[in-house]
XYZ file of C-alpha atoms in Angstrom:
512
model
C 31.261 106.902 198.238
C 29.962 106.123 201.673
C 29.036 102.817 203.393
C 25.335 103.090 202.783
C 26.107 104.022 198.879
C 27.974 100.801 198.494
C 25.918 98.700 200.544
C 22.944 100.088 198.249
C 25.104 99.258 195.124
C 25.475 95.731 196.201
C 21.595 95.006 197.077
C 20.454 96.509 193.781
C 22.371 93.482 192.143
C 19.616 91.015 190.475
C 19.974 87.974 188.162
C 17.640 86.550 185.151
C 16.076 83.274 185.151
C 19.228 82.421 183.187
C 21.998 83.733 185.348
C 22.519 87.050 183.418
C 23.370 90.243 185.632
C 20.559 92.718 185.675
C 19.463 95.274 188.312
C 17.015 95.123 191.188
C 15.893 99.076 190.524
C 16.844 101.715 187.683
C 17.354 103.591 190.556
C 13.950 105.671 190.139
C 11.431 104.174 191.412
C 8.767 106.124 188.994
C 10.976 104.489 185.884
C 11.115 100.727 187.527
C 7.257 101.316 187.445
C 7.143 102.780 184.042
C 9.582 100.163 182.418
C 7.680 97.124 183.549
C 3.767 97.778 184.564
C 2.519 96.620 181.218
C 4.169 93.345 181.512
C 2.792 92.515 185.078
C -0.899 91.268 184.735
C 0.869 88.095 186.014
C 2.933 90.099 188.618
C 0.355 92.170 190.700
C 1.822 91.248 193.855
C 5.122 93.251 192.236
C 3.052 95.592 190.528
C 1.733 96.672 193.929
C 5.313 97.028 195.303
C 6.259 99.327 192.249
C 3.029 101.555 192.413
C 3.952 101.882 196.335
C 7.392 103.212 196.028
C 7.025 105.198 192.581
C 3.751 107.160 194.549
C 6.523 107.478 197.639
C 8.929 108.818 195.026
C 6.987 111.240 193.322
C 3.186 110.993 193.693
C 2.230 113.174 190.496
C 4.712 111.144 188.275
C 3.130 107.771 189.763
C -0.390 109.191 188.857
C 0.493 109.803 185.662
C 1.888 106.408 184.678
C -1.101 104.664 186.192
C -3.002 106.345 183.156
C -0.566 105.726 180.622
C -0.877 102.180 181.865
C -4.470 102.149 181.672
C -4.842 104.657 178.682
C -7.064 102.215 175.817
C -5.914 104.371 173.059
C -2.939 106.177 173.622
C -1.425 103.928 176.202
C -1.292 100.413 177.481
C -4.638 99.453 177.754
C -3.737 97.485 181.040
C -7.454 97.202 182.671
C -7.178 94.624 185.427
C -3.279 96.186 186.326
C -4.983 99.771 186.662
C -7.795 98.356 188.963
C -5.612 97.015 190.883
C -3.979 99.960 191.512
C -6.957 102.250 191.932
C -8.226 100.744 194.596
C -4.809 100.146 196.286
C -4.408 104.180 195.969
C -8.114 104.403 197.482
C -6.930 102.237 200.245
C -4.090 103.892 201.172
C -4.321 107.570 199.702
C -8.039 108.467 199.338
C -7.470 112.056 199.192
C -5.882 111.652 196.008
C -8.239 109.346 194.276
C -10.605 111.773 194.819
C -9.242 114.065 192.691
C -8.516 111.650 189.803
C -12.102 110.161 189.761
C -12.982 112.499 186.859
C -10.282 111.353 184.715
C -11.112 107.378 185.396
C -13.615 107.486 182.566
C -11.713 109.437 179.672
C -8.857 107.160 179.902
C -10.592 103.941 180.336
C -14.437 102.934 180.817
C -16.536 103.700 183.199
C -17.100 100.141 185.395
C -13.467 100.783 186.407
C -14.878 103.107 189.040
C -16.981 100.315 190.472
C -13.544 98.530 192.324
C -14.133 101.690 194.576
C -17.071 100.499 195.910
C -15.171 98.685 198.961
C -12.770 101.535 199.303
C -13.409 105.156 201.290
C -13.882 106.423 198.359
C -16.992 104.872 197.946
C -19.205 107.919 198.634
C -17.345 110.194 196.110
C -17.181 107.149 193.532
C -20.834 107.036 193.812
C -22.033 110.852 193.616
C -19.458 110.743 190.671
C -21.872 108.136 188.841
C -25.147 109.849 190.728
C -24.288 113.361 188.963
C -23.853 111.698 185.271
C -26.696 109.869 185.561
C -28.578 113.402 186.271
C -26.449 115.191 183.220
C -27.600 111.724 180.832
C -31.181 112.137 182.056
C -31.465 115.867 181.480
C -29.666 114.497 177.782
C -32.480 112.640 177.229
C -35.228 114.677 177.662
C -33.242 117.157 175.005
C -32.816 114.651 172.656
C -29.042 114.983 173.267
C -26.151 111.904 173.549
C -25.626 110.749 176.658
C -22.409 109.015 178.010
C -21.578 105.987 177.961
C -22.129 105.239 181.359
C -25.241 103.125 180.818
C -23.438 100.439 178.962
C -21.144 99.700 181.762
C -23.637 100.156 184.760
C -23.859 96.183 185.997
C -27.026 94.411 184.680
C -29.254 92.850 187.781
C -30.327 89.983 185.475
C -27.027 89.142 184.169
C -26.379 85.526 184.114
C -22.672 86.105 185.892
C -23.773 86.064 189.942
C -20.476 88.613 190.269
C -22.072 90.788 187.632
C -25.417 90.707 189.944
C -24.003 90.904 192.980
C -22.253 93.848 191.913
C -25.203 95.558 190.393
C -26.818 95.089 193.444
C -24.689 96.782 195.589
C -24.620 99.543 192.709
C -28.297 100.069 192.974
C -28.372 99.848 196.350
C -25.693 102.850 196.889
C -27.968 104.681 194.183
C -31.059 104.373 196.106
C -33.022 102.474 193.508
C -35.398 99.456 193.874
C -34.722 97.002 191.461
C -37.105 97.826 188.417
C -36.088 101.246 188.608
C -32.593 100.409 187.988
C -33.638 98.260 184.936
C -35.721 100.397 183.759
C -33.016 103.033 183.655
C -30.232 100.711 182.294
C -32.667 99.953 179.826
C -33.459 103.285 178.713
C -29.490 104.384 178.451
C -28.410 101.431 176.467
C -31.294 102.152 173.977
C -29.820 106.064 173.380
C -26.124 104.450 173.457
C -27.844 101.921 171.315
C -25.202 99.323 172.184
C -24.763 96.180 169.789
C -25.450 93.480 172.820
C -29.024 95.035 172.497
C -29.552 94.416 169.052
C -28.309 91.042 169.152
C -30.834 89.899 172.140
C -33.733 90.717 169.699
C -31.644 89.264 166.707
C -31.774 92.481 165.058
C -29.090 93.156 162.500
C -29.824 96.463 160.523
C -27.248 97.955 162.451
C -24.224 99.745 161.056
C -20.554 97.235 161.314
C -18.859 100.539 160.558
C -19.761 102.311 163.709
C -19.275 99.053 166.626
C -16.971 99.500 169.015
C -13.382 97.160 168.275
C -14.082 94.438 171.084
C -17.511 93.907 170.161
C -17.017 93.610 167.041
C -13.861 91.002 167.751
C -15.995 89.072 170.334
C -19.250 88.612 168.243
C -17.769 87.533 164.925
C -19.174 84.126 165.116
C -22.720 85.498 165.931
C -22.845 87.516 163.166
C -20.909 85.072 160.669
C -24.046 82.555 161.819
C -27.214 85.214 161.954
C -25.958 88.126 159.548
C -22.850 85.967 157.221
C -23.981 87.218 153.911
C -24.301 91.280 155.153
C -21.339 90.450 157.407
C -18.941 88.765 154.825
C -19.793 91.279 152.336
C -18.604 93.910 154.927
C -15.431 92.385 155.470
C -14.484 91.975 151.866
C -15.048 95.906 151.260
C -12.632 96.469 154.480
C -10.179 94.021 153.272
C -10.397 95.141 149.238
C -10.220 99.072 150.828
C -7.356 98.743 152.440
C -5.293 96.929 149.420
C -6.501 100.096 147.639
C -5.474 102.458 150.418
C -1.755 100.566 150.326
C -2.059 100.871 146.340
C -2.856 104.661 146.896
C -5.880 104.470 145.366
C -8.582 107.108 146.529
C -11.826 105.484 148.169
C -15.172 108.173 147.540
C -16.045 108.905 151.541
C -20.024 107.681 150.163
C -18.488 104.079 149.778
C -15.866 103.910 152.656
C -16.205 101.268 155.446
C -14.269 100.736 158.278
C -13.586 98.145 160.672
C -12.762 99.123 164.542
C -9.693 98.025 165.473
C -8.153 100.272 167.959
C -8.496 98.633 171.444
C -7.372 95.634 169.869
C -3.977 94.078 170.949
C -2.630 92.534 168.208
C -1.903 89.215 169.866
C -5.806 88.880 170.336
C -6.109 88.388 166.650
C -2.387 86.129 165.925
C -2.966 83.550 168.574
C -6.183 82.503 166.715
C -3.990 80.613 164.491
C -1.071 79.978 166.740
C -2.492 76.701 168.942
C -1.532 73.535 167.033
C 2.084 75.499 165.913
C 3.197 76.510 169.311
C 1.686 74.745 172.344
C 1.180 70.768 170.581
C -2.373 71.056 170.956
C -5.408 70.735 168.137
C -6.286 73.954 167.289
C -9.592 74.888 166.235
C -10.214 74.731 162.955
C -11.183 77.971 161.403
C -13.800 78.934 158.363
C -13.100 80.415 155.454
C -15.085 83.461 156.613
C -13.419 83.222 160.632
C -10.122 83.644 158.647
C -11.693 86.496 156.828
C -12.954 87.868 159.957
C -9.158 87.949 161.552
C -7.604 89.438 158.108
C -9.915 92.288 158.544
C -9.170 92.657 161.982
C -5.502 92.866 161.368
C -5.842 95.234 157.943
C -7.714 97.318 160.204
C -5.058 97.703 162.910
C -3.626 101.622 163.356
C -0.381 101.599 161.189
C 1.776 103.937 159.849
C 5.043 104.166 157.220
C 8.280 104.824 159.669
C 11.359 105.513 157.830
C 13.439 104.461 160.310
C 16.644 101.890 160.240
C 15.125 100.431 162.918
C 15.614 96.175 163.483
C 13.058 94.399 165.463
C 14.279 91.536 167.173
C 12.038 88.504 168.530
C 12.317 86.435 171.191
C 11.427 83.004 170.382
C 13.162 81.038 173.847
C 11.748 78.239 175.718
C 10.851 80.912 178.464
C 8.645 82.989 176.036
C 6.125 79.667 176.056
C 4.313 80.330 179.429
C 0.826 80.773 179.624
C -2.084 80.742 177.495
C -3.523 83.470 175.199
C -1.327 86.021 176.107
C 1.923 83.875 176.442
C 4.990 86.384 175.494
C 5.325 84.355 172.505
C 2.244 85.016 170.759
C 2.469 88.895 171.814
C 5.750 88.627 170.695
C 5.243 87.242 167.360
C 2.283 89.469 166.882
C 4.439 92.933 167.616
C 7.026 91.761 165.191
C 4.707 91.215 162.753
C 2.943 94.595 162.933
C 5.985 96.413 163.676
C 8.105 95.082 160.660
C 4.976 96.035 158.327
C 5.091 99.147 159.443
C 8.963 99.460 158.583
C 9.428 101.216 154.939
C 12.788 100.522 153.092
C 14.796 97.310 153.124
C 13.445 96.487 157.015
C 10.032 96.475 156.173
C 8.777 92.701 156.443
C 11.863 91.885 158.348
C 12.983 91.037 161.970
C 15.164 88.864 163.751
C 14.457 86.005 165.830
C 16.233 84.708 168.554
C 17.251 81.665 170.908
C 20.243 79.801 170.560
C 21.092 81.824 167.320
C 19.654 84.596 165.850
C 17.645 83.944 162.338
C 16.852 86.651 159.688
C 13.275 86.240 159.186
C 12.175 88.351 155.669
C 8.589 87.415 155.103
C 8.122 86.666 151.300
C 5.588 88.272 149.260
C 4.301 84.916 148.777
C 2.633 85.578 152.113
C -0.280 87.494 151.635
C -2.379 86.722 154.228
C -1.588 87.100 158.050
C -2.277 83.334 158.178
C 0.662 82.373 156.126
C 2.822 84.796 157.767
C 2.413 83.013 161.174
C 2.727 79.905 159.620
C 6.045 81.029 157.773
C 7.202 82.914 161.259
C 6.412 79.274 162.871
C 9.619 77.744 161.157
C 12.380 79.025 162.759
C 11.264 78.560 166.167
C 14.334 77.095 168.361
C 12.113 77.090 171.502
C 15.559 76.868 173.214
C 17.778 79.122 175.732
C 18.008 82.843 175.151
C 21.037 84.302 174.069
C 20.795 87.724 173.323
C 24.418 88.048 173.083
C 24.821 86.203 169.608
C 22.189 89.277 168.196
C 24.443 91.677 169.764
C 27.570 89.884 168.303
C 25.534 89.740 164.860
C 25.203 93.632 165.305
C 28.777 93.886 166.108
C 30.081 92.220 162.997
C 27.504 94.120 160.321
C 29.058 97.342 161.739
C 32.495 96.219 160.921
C 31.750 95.182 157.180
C 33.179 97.285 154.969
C 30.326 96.598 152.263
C 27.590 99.429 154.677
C 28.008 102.626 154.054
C 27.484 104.819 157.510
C 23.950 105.985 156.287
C 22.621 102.488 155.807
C 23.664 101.183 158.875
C 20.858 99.990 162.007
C 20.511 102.929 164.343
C 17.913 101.178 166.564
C 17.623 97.172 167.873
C 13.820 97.026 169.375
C 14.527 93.391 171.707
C 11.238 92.145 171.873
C 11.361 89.812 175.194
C 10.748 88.504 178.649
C 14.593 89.385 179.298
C 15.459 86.511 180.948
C 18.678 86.502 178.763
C 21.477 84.000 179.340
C 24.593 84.882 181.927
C 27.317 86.637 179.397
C 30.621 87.506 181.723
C 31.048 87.794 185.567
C 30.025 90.786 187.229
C 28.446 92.075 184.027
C 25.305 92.441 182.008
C 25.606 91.138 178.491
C 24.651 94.568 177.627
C 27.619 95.641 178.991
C 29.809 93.420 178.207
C 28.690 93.648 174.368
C 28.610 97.492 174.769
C 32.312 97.686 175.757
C 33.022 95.315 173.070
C 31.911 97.797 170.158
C 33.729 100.415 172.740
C 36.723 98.605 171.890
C 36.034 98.264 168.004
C 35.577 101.735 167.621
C 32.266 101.370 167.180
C 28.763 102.818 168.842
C 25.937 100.403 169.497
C 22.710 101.018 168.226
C 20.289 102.772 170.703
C 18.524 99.419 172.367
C 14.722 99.308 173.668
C 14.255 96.883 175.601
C 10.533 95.932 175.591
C 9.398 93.889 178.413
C 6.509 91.040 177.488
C 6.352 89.284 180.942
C 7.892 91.043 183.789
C 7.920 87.614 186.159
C 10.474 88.654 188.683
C 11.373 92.418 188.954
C 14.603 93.162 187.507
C 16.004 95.654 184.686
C 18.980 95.001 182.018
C 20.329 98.788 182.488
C 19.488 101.711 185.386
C 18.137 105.179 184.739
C 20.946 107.011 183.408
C 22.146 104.860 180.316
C 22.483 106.378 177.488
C 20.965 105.177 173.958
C 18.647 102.772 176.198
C 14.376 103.358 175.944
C 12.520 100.801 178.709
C 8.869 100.095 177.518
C 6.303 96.924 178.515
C 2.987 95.564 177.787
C 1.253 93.790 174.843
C -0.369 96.867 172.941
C 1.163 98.294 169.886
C -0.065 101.736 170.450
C 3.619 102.959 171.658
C 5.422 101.792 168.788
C 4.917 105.177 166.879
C 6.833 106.838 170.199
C 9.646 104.178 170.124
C 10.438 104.467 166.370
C 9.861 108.312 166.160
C 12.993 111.203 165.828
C 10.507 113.466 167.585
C 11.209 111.394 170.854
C 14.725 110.265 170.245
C 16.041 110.670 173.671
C 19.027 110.667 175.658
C 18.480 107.896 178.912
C 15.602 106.039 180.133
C 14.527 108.680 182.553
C 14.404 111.444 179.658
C 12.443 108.911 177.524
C 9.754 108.203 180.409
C 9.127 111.669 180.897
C 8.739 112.459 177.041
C 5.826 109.571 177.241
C 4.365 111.375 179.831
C 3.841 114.586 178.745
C 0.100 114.117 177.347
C -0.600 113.436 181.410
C 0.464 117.167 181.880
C -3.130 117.775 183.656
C -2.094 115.405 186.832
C 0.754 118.126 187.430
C -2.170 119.970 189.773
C -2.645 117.227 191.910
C -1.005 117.586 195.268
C -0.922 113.535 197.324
């Protein structure tokens, strides 16, 4: 080892917020990117940093993560984090956003393009938007769909002045007067026949089935107060289905309903009932039929059955209480939640929360409703420091009973966490101090992903080549089936980040 390697060694040491060792970089730039960009809408100034050196590193690799971040279905769903980073690689590496204007849509919607308006890519960003407005025109006339373009095109008598001054300089770089551009906008949201539409003119004959997830989460209390009987009625059929579904019970396809759910992060619907319990303030109080509106919402959340001896573990430290909305704590709680549902076996229902001591949390069948399971989740909050090493001493000492067979035992701890865990041992991690200590028991740890909430400060708890260690980030559940699955049980880090990115395979022809 040479000068440079060691004087590299030493700078790449980094500490928590509590003292614990950790690592500046995994030592890939693509993966220090990858492991924390959905837990930076907080951090852009970092974000940027990351995005820089990962496209330095390996500019297809970059480009592929900055879908997965943005991805609403498959991915992320990070919209502002993406943005930011579009335009940062328009700044600074037009060529290339160029070529991955196409794809802005497919992954995400289509008013991401319009951060490119201040960028050189302008010109391309708006004969991009020029030739589908031709192609939706042409659909028109042939009584075809058209894209969905029209919905996100800015309205020039919206009552936001960013929203009009934006639409503006979109109509402008169209070459269309004013009533033109209505007149258009007005025409496309018709064929799209988007909900906003029908609730200007107080129309409700639409269909609840076939709205989009956030419009249907963001108007609940208009249609509760213009539509509650239809509306109610709606969500009782999605809530009664899906205790049928779970029952096994076979729904005719003439009677099914369904409730959009999938660009929904789960905290979006838990914090609604998380106010008065976590933060000491009033919370609103809800109806009846709100708190039938959220049950539906989370009932209609993607899930799955894993059979896998897989332990989620919460953090529930004083740290985890920052913020509003989407504090760690109430994404937290709300991935716990959905991921120990989704757990078959003796770990479904279960997970294990942590601050000064871990606590077994096994919600009782007693709590039916998602309501009650907050509330219930609510009671062993420590709100204290966050020692991580008691759950891996708690792991330790179930391996060593005598009373679990081999087959029963955990094969996978998913921390849950800001990872700002407490200092363990000098010059180590608690991960590897506690990983020599079932070294020295004759024992192997569990394979550990660490899933980052709130990446404040830019650090990592192991580097690229560790084995039995995944790195993930971000509030959306969508990733859990990839976490949990055989089909991706990997080696390292690294390995694991490239498995996650193999969807992105088209990106491979794009040269920086």
């Amino acid at each position: 080892m040479n000068a440079l390697e060691v004087m590299k060694l030493n700078l790449n040491v980094a500490y928590t917020e509590n003292g614990d060792l950790a690592y500046r970089s995994s030592g890939a730039a693509c993966l220090d990117l990858f492991s924390l960009c959905g837990g930076m809408r907080h951090n852009i100034k970092d974000l940027v940093k990351l995005f820089v050196k990962a496209f330095a590193e390996d500019p297809v690799t970059a480009i592929k993560i900055l879908f997965y971040l943005r991805n609403i279905r498959g991915g992320l769903g990070e919209r502002n984090s993406f943005r930011v980073l579009l335009k940062e690689l328009a700044m600074v590496y037009p060529e290339t956003a160029k070529k991955i204007l196409y794809a802005i849509p497919e992954y995400g919607r289509w008013d991401d393009i319009f951060v490119l308006m201040e960028t050189p890519v302008r010109d391309e960003a708006i004969g991009f938007v020029k030739n589908q407005l031709e192609k939706d025109r042409c659909a028109m006339k042939e009584g075809k769909d058209v894209s969905l373009l029209g919905k996100w095109l800015p309205s020039v008598n919206a009552s936001c002045k960013e929203t009009v001054a934006l639409a503006k300089k979109v109509m402008n770089a169209l070459g269309m007067k004013a009533e033109e551009y209505r007149k258009l906008c007005s025409s496309l949201r018709k064929e799209i026949k988007i909900i906003e539409d029908n609730l200007r003119r107080k129309d409700y004959t639409f269909d609840y089935s076939k709205q989009p997830s956030q419009a249907m989460f963001r108007y609940k209390k208009a249609f509760l107060r213009n539509d509650g009987e239809r509306y109610k009625e709606f969500l009782n059929k999605v809530v009664e289905q899906t205790e049928k579904i779970a029952r096994g019970e076979e729904i005719p396809e003439a009677e099914k309903v369904k409730l959009n759910a999938k660009t929904l992060y789960p905290y979006q619907i838990v914090e609604k009932f998380l106010p008065d319990m976590y933060w000491g303030q009033k919370a609103q109080k809800l109806s009846e039929s709100e708190e039938l509106s959220l049950e539906a919402s989370w009932l209609s959340l993607d899930r799955n059955s894993f059979n896998s001896r897989t332990i989620v573990v919460r953090d529930g430290s004083g740290s985890m209480y920052t913020g509003g909305s989407d504090s760690p704590i109430n994404i937290a709680t709300s991935l716990a939640l959905l991921f120990s549902e989704q757990l078959s076996g003796v770990y479904k229902n279960s997970f294990i929360t942590f601050s000064e001591r871990p606590q077994l949390i096994q919600i009782p069948g007693t709590c039916d409703t998602l309501k009650k399971k907050v509330h219930y989740v609510s009671k062993f909050d420590e709100v204290a420091n966050t020692d991580i090493g008691k759950v891996y001493e708690l792991l330790l000492n179930v391996a060593k009973s005598e009373n679990v067979p081999k087959e029963e035992m955990i094969e996978r701890v998913l921390i849950i966490s800001d990872m700002e865990f407490d200092y363990c041992a000098k010059g180590i991690s608690t991960f590897e101090y506690w990983e020599s200590e079932f070294k020295k028991a004759g024992y192997e740890l569990p394979e550990i992903v660490f899933w980052n909430l709130a990446a404040r400060k830019v650090h990592l708890p192991v580097t690229m080549n560790e084995k039995g260690v995944k790195l993930v980030s971000g509030a959306s559940a969508n990733i859990f089936s990839d976490v949990v699955s055989d089909d991706l049980k990997v080696v390292t880090p690294y390995e694991f980040m490239l498995k996650m990115l193999e969807p992105y395979s088209e990106f491979d022809k794009i040269v920086a």
